[in-house]
Short mmCIF file of C-alpha atoms and ligand atoms in Angstrom, two decimals:
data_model
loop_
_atom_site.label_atom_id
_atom_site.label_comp_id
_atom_site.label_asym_id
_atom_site.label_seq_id
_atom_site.Cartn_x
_atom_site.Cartn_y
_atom_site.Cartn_z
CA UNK H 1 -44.13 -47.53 64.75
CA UNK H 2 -40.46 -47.11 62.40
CA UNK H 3 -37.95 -49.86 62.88
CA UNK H 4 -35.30 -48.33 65.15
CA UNK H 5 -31.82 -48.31 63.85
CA UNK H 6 -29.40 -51.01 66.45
CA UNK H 7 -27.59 -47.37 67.48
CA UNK H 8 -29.77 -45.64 68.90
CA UNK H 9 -32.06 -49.00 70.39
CA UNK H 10 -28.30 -49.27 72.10
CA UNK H 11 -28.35 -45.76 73.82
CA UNK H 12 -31.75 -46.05 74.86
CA UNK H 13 -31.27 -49.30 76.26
CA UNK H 14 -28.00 -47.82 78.21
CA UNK H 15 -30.30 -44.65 79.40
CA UNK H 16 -33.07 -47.47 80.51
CA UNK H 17 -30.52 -49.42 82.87
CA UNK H 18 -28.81 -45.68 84.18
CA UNK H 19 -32.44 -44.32 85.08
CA UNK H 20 -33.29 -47.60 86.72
CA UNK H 21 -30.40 -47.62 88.79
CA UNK H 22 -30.73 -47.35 92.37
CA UNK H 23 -27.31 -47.18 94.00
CA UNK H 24 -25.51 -50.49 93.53
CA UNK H 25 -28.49 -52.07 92.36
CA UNK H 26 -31.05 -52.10 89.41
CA UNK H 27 -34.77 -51.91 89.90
CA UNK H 28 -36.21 -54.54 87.02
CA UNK H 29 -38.27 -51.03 86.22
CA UNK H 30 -39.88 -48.50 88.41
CA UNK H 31 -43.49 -48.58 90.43
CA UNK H 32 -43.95 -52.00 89.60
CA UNK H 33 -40.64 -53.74 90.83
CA UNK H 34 -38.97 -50.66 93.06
CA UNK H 35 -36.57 -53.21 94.73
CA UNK H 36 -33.57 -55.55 93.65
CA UNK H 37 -35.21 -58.36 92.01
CA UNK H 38 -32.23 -61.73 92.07
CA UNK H 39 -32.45 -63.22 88.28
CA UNK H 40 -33.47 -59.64 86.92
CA UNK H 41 -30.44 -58.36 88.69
CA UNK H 42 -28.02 -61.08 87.13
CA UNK H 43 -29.06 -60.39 83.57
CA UNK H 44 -28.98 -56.90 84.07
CA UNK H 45 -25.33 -57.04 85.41
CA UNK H 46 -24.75 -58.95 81.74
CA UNK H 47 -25.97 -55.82 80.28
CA UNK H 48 -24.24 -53.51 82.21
CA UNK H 49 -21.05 -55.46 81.71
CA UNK H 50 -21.48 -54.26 78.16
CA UNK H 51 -20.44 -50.71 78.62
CA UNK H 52 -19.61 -50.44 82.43
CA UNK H 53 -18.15 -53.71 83.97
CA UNK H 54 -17.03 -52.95 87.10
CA UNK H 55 -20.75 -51.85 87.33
CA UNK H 56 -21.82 -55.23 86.55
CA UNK H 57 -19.69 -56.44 89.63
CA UNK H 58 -21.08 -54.34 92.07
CA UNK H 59 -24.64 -55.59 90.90
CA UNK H 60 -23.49 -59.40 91.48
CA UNK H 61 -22.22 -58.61 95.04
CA UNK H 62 -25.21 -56.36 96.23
CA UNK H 63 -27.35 -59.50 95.04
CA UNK H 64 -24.87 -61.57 97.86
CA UNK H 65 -24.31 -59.20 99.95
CA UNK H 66 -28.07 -60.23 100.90
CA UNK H 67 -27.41 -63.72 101.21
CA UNK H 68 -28.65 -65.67 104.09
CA UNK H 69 -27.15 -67.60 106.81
CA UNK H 70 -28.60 -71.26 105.24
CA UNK H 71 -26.96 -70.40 101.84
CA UNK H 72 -30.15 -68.81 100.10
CA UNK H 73 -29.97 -65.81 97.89
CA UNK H 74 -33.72 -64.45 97.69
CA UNK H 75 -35.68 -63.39 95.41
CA UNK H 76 -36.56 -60.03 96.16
CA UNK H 77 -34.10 -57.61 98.61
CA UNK H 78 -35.98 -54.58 100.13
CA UNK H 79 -33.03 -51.78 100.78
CA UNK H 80 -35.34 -48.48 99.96
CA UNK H 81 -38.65 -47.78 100.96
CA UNK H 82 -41.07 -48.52 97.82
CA UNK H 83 -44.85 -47.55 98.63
CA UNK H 84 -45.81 -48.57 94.98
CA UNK H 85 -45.49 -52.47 96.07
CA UNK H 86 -47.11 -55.17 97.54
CA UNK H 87 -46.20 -57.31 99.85
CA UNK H 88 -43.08 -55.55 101.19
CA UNK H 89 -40.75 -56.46 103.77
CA UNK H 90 -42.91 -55.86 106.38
CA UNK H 91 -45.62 -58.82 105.13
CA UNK H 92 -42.83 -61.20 104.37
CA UNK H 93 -41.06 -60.86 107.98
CA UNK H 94 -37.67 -62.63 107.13
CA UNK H 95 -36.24 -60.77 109.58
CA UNK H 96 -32.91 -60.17 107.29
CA UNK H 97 -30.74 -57.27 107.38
CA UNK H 98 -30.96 -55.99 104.61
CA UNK H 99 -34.79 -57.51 104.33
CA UNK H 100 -35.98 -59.80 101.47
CA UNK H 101 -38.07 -61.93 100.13
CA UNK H 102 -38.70 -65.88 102.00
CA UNK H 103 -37.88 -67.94 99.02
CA UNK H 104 -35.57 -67.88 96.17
CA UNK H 105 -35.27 -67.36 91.67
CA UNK H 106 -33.81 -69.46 89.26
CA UNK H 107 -30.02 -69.46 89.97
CA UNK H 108 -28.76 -67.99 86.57
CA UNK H 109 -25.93 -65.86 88.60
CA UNK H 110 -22.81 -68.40 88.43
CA UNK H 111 -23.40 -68.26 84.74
CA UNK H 112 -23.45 -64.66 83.95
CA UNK H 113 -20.68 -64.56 86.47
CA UNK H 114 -18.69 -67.05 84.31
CA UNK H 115 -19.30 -64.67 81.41
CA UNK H 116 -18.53 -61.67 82.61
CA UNK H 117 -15.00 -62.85 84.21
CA UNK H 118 -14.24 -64.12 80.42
CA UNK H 119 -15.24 -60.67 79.21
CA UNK H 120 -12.11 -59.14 81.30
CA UNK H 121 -10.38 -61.82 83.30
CA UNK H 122 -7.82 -59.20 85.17
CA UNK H 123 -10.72 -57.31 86.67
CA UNK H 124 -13.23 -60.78 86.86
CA UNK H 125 -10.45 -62.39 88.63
CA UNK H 126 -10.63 -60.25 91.76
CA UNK H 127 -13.73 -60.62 92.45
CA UNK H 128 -14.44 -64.25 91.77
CA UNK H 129 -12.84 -66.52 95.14
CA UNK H 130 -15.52 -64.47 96.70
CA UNK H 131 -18.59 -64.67 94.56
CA UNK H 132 -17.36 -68.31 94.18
CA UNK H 133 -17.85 -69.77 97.56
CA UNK H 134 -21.81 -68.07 97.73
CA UNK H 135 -22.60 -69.27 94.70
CA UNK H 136 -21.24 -72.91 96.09
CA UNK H 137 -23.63 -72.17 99.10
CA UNK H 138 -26.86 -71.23 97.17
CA UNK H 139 -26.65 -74.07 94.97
CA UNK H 140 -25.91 -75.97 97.90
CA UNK H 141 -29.22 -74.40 99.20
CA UNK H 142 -31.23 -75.43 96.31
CA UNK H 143 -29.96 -79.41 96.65
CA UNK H 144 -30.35 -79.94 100.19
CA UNK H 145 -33.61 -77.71 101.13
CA UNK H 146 -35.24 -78.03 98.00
CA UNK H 147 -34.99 -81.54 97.28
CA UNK H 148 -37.86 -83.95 98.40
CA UNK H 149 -35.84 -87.49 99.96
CA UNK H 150 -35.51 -89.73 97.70
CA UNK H 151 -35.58 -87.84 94.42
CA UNK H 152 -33.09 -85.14 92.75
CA UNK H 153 -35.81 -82.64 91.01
CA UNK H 154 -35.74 -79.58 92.61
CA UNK H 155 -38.75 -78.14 93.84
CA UNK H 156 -40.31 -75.13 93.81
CA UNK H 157 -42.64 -73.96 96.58
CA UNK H 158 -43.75 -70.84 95.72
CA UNK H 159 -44.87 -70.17 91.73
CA UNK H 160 -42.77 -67.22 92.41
CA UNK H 161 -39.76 -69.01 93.13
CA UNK H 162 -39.59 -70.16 89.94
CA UNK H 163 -40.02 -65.96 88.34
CA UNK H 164 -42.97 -67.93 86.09
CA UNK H 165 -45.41 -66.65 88.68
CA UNK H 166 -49.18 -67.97 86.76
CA UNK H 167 -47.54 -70.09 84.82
CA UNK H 168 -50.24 -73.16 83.71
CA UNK H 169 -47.46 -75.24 85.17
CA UNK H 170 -48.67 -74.60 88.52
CA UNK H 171 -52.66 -74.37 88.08
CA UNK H 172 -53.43 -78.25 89.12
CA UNK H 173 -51.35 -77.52 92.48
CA UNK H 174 -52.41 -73.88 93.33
CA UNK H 175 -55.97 -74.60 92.93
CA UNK H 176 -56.19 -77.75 95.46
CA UNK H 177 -54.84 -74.80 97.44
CA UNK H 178 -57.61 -74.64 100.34
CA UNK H 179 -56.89 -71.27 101.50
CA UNK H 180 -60.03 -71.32 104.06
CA UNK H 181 -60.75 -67.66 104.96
CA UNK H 182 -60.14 -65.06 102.60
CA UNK H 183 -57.49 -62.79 103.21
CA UNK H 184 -57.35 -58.80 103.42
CA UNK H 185 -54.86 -57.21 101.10
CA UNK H 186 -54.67 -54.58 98.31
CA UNK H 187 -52.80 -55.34 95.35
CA UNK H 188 -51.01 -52.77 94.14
CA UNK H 189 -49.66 -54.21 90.60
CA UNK H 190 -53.03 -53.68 88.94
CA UNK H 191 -52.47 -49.24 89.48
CA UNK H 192 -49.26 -50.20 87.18
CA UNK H 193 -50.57 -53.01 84.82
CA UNK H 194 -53.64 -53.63 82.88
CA UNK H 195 -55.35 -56.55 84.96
CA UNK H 196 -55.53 -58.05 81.08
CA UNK H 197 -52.03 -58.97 81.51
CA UNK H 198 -51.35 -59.62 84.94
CA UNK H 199 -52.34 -62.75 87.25
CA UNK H 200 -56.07 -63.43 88.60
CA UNK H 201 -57.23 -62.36 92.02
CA UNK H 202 -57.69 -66.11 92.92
CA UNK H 203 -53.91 -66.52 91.91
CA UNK H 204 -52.82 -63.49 93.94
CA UNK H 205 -54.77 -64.96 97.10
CA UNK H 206 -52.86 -68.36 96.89
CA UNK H 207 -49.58 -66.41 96.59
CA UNK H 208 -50.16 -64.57 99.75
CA UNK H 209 -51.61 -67.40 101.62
CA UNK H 210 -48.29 -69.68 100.92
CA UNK H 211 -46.02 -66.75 101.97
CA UNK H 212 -47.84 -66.11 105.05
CA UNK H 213 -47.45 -70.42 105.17
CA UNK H 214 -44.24 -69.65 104.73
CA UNK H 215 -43.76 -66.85 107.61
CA UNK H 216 -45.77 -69.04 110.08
CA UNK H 217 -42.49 -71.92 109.82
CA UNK H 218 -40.26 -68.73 110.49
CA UNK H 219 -38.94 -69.42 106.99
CA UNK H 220 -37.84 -73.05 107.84
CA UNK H 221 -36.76 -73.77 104.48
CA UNK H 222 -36.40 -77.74 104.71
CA UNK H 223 -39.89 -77.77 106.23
CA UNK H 224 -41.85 -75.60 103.94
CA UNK H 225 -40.30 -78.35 101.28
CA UNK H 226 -41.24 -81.30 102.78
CA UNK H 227 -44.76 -80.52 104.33
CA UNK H 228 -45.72 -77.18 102.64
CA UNK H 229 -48.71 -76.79 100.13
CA UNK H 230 -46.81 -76.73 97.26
CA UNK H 231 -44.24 -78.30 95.65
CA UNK H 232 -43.76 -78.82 92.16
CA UNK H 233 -40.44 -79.26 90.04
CA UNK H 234 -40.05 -76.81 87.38
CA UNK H 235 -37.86 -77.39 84.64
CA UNK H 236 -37.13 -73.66 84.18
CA UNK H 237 -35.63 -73.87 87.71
CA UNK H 238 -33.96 -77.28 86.84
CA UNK H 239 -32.22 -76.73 83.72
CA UNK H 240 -30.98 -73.12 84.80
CA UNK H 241 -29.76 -74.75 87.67
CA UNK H 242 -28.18 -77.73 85.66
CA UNK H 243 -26.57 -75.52 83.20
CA UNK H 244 -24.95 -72.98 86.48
CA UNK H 245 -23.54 -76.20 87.93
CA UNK H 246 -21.30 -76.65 85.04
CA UNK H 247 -20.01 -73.19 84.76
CA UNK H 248 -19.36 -73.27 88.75
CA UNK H 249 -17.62 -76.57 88.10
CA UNK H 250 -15.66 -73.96 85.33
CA UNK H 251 -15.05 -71.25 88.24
CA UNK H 252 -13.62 -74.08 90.42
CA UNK H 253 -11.52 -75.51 88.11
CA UNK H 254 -10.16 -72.14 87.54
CA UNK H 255 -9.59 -71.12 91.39
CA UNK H 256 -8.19 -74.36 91.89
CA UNK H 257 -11.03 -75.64 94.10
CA UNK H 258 -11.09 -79.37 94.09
CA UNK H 259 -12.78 -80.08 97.41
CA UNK H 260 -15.87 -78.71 95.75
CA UNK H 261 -15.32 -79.85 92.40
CA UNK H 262 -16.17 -82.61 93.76
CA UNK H 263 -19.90 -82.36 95.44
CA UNK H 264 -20.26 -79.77 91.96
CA UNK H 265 -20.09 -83.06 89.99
CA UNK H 266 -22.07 -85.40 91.99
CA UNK H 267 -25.12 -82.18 91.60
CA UNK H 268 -24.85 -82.35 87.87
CA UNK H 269 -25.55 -86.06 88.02
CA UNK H 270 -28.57 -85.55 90.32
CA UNK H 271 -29.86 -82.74 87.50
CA UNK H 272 -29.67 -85.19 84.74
CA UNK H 273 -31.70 -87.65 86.91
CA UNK H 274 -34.24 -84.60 87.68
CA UNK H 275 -34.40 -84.51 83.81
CA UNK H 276 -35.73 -88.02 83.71
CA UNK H 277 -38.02 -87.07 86.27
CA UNK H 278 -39.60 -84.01 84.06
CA UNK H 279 -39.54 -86.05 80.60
CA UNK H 280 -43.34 -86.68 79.64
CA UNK H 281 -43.73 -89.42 76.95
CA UNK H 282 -46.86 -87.88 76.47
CA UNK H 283 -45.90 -84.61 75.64
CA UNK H 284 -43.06 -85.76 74.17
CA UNK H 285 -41.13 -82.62 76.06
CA UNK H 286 -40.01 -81.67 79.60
CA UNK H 287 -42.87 -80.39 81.67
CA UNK H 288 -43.40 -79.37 85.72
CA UNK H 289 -44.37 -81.89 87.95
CA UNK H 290 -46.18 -81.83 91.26
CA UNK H 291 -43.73 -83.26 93.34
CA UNK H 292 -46.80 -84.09 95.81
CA UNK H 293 -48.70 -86.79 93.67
CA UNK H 294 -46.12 -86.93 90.29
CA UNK H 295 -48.72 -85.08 88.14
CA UNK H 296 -47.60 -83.98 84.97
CA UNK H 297 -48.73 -80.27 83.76
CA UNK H 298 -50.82 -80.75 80.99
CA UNK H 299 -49.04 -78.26 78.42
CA UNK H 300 -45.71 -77.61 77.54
CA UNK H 301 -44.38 -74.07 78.79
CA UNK H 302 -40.51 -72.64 76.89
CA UNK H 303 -38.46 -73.64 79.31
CA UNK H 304 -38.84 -76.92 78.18
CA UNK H 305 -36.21 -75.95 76.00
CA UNK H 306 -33.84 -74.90 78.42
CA UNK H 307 -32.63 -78.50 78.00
CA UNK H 308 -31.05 -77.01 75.16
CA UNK H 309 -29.22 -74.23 77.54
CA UNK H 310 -28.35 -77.35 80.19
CA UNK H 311 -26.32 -78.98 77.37
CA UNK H 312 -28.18 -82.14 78.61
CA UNK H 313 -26.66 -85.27 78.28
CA UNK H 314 -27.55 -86.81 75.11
CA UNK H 315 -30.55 -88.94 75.47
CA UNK H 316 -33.30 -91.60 73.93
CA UNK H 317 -35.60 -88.39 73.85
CA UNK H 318 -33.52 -85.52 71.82
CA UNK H 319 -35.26 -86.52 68.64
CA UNK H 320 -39.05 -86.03 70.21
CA UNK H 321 -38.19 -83.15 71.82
CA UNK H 322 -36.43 -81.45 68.73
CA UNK H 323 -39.75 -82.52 66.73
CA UNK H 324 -41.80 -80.64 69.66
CA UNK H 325 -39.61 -77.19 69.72
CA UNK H 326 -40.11 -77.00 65.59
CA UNK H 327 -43.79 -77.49 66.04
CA UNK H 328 -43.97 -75.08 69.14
CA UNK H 329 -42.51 -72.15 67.43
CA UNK H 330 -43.90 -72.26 64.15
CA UNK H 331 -47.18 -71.38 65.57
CA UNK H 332 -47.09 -68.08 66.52
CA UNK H 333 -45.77 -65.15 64.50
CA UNK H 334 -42.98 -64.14 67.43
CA UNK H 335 -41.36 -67.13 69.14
CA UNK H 336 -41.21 -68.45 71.61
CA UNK H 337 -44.48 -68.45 73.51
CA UNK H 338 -44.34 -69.14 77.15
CA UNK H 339 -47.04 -71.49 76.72
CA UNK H 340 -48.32 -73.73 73.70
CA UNK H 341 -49.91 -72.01 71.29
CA UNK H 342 -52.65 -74.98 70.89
CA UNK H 343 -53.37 -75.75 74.19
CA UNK H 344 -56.65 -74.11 75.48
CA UNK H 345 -55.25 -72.06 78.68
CA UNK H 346 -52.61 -70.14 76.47
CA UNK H 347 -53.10 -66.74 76.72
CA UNK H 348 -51.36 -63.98 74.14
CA UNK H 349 -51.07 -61.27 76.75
CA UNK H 350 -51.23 -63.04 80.51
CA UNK H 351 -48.14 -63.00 81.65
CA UNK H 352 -47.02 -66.45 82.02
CA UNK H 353 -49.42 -68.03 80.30
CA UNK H 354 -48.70 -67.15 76.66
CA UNK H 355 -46.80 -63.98 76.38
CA UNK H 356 -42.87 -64.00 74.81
CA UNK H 357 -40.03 -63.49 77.94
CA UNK H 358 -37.15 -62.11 75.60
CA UNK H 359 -34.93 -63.72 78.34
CA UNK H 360 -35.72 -67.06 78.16
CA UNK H 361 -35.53 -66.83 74.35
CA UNK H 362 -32.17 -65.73 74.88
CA UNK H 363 -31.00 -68.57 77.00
CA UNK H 364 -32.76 -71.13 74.54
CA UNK H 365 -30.77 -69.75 71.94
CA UNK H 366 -28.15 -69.44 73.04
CA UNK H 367 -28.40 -73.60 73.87
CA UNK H 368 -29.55 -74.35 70.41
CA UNK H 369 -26.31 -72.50 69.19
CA UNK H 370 -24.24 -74.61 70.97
CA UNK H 371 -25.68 -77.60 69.56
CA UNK H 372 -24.75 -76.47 66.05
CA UNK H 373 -28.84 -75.70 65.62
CA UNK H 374 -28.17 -72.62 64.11
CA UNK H 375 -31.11 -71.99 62.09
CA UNK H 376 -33.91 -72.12 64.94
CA UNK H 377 -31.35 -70.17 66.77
CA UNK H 378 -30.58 -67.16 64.28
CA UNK H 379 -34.96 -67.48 63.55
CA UNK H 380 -35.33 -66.86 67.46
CA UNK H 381 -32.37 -64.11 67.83
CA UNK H 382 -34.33 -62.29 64.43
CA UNK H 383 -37.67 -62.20 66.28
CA UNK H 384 -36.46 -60.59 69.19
CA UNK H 385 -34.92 -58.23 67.55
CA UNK H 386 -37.49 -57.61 65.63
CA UNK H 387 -39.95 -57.05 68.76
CA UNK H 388 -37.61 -54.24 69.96
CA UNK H 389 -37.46 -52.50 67.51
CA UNK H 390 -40.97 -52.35 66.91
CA UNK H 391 -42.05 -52.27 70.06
CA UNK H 392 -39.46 -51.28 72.34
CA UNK H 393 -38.23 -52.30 75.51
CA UNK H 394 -41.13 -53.79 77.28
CA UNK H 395 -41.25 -56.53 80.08
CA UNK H 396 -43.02 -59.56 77.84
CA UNK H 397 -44.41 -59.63 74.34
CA UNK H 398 -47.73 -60.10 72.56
CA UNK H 399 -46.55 -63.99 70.74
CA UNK H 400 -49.62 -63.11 67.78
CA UNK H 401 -48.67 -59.23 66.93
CA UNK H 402 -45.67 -58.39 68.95
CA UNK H 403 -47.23 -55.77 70.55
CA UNK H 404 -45.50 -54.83 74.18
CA UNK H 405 -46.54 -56.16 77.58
CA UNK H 406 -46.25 -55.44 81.24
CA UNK H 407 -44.17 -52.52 82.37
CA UNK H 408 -41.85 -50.57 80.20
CA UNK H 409 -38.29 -49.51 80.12
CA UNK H 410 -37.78 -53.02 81.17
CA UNK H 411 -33.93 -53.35 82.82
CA UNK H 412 -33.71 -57.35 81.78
CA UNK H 413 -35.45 -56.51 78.22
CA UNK H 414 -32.43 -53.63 77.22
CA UNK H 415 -29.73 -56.04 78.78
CA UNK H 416 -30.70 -58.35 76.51
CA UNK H 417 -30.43 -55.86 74.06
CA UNK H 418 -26.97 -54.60 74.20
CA UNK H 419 -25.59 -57.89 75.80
CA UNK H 420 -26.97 -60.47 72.46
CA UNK H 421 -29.72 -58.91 70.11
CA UNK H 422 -27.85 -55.86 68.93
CA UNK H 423 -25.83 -55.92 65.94
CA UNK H 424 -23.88 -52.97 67.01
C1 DGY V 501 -44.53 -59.79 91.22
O1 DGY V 501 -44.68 -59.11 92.22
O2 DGY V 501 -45.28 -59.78 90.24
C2 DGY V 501 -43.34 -60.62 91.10
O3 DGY V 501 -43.35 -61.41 89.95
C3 DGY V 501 -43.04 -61.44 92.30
O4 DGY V 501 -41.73 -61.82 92.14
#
């Protein structure tokens, strides 16, 4: 396939997040994920801000408007009827109005909210005191229920929590998994999606036995936590989580909200302790740990890097962990692979296990640009780009020959687009 010239790449990518548009919301693309998926949503709302911004607001409050009660914002929220996907509101039985998901996504939304409010701070400005003080809740959410006593990691108890669904990360913990009986259910992700590229069956039938764990507690949060089959700290979840407590520390400083500026700071201490937790001298990197028996995973997945999007603290381990990234992305011919190259579970086109996630390159670069590391920055921005154009706009990328993965006219993929890779 020709290169694509950055002008039209830009119009497509505005026709990709119009078609996908579902009234308010954005579907991450259409069959596969027909609902309002949370950390899609967010980075769509960055590439809608690009062209439409009062658009982009709307898609941050229909994310909260589905908020619950204990402070969560969830992963998935079921307005339309969508018989192209399994398991729908009806397996999940939250019991919300409108009906979601049981557990949560990586909490990017308090930064792209900080960005967009910079982008125009008359029309940002009248929408943030709200969005503020449910932001303040969910991350509330994520340190009280989703914190094991005693420690400051956050914890993830559901591999889809953490939107890195068959990650390796999560293999040691999902396979001592007894799920007893089998369980009955059709999935319908492989009529969309080449099996190739998407989770196993054995993978799919731990996933539904820990939601339908989760739906026996009635959703107790705090409970599924502390006593649940899984729990493991992921340092995706972590350092996104790390790096939206200091720009909601920002949005409090701006609306004047020192009560809360308060508790904001005393979270961003307890992240920097979770990093501790997640540092493997081993490795020499940050890696997920079951929370359960303090197991290390035994690769190194990108978000390791998102250190570099926390703006950690500076530490005894920056120099190892620099060392790592440089060896990690030389190895492929399109960085950065979700999983080490050299390590014998990665997988070019599985999903979490191998494939390139143009949005996490995005955040790591966007880190390594603000430590002045420019070069490994501009190398990752160039790939990217370069997979776009090639390729087009697809949901993950082939690391060895860029070739496109997963579903197509991917919302997150063109926001990415017209919101960082674009040179127009
Ligand atoms: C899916 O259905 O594949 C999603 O990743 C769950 O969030």
């Amino acid at each position: 396939m020709k290169y694509k010239s950055d002008y039209s790449l830009d119009k497509e990518a505005i026709r990709i997040l119009r078609s996908n548009e579902w009234g308010g919301y954005t579907l991450p693309t259409q069959k596969l994920y027909p609902y309002q998926w949370n950390w899609d949503s967010m980075f769509i709302s960055l590439g809608l801000a690009q062209f439409d911004i009062n658009r982009a607001w709307l898609e941050i409050e229909s994310l909260f408007n589905s908020q619950w009660e204990n402070g969560m914002a969830a992963h998935i929220i079921f307005r339309n009827k969508a018989p192209t996907y399994f398991p729908g509101p009806e397996v999940w039985g939250t019991n919300q109005d409108p009906p979601t998901s049981g557990c949560s996504q990586p909490p990017i939304a308090a930064t792209i909210v900080l960005k967009i409010y910079k982008m125009n701070k008359i029309i940002g400005r009248s929408y943030l005191d709200n969005i503020f003080i449910k932001l303040y809740k969910w991350h509330k959410w994520f340190h009280t229920m989703r914190v094991i006593s005693g420690g400051h990691a956050i914890a993830i108890t559901h591999p889809w929590e953490s939107g890195r669904d068959n990650s390796p990360d999560w293999d040691e913990a999902i396979e001592k998994i007894n799920t007893k009986e089998e369980l009955i259910f059709t999935r319908l992700d492989l009529s969309h999606v080449d099996k190739s590229m998407r989770p196993s069956d054995s993978e799919y039938n731990k996933y539904i036995y820990l939601l339908e764990y989760g739906k026996k507690t009635g959703w107790d949060h705090a409970h599924i936590t502390r006593e649940g089959p899984f729990a493991v700290a992921d340092p995706g979840i972590n350092f996104i989580l790390l790096r939206a407590n200091k720009d909601l520390l920002s949005i409090a400083e701006i609306l004047n909200k020192d009560v809360h500026k308060v508790e904001i700071k005393k979270w961003l201490a307890y992240s920097e302790d979770a990093a501790n937790y997640l540092w493997s001298d081993t490795l020499k990197a940050y890696v997920a740990r079951n929370i359960r028996n303090n197991l290390y995973s035994t690769g190194i997945s990108n978000v390791s890097f998102l250190s570099y999007y926390a703006n950690l603290n500076k530490s005894e381990n920056e120099d190892d962990h620099y060392s790592t990234l440089i060896k990690f992305i030389k190895n492929t011919k399109y960085c950065i692979p979700s999983f080490d190259s050299k390590h014998h579970k990665f997988n070019p086109i599985k999903y979490w296990r191998g494939p390139v996630w143009i949005i996490i390159n995005y955040m790591i670069a966007e880190g390594l640009s603000n430590y002045g590391l420019n070069d490994i920055s501009n190398k990752i921005r160039s790939d990217v780009r370069n997979l776009i154009k090639k390729n087009g706009f697809y949901e993950y990328y082939n690391p060895l020959n860029g070739r496109g993965l997963g579903g197509n006219n991917f919302s997150w993929t063109a926001a990415i687009w017209l919101a960082w890779a674009s040179d127009s």
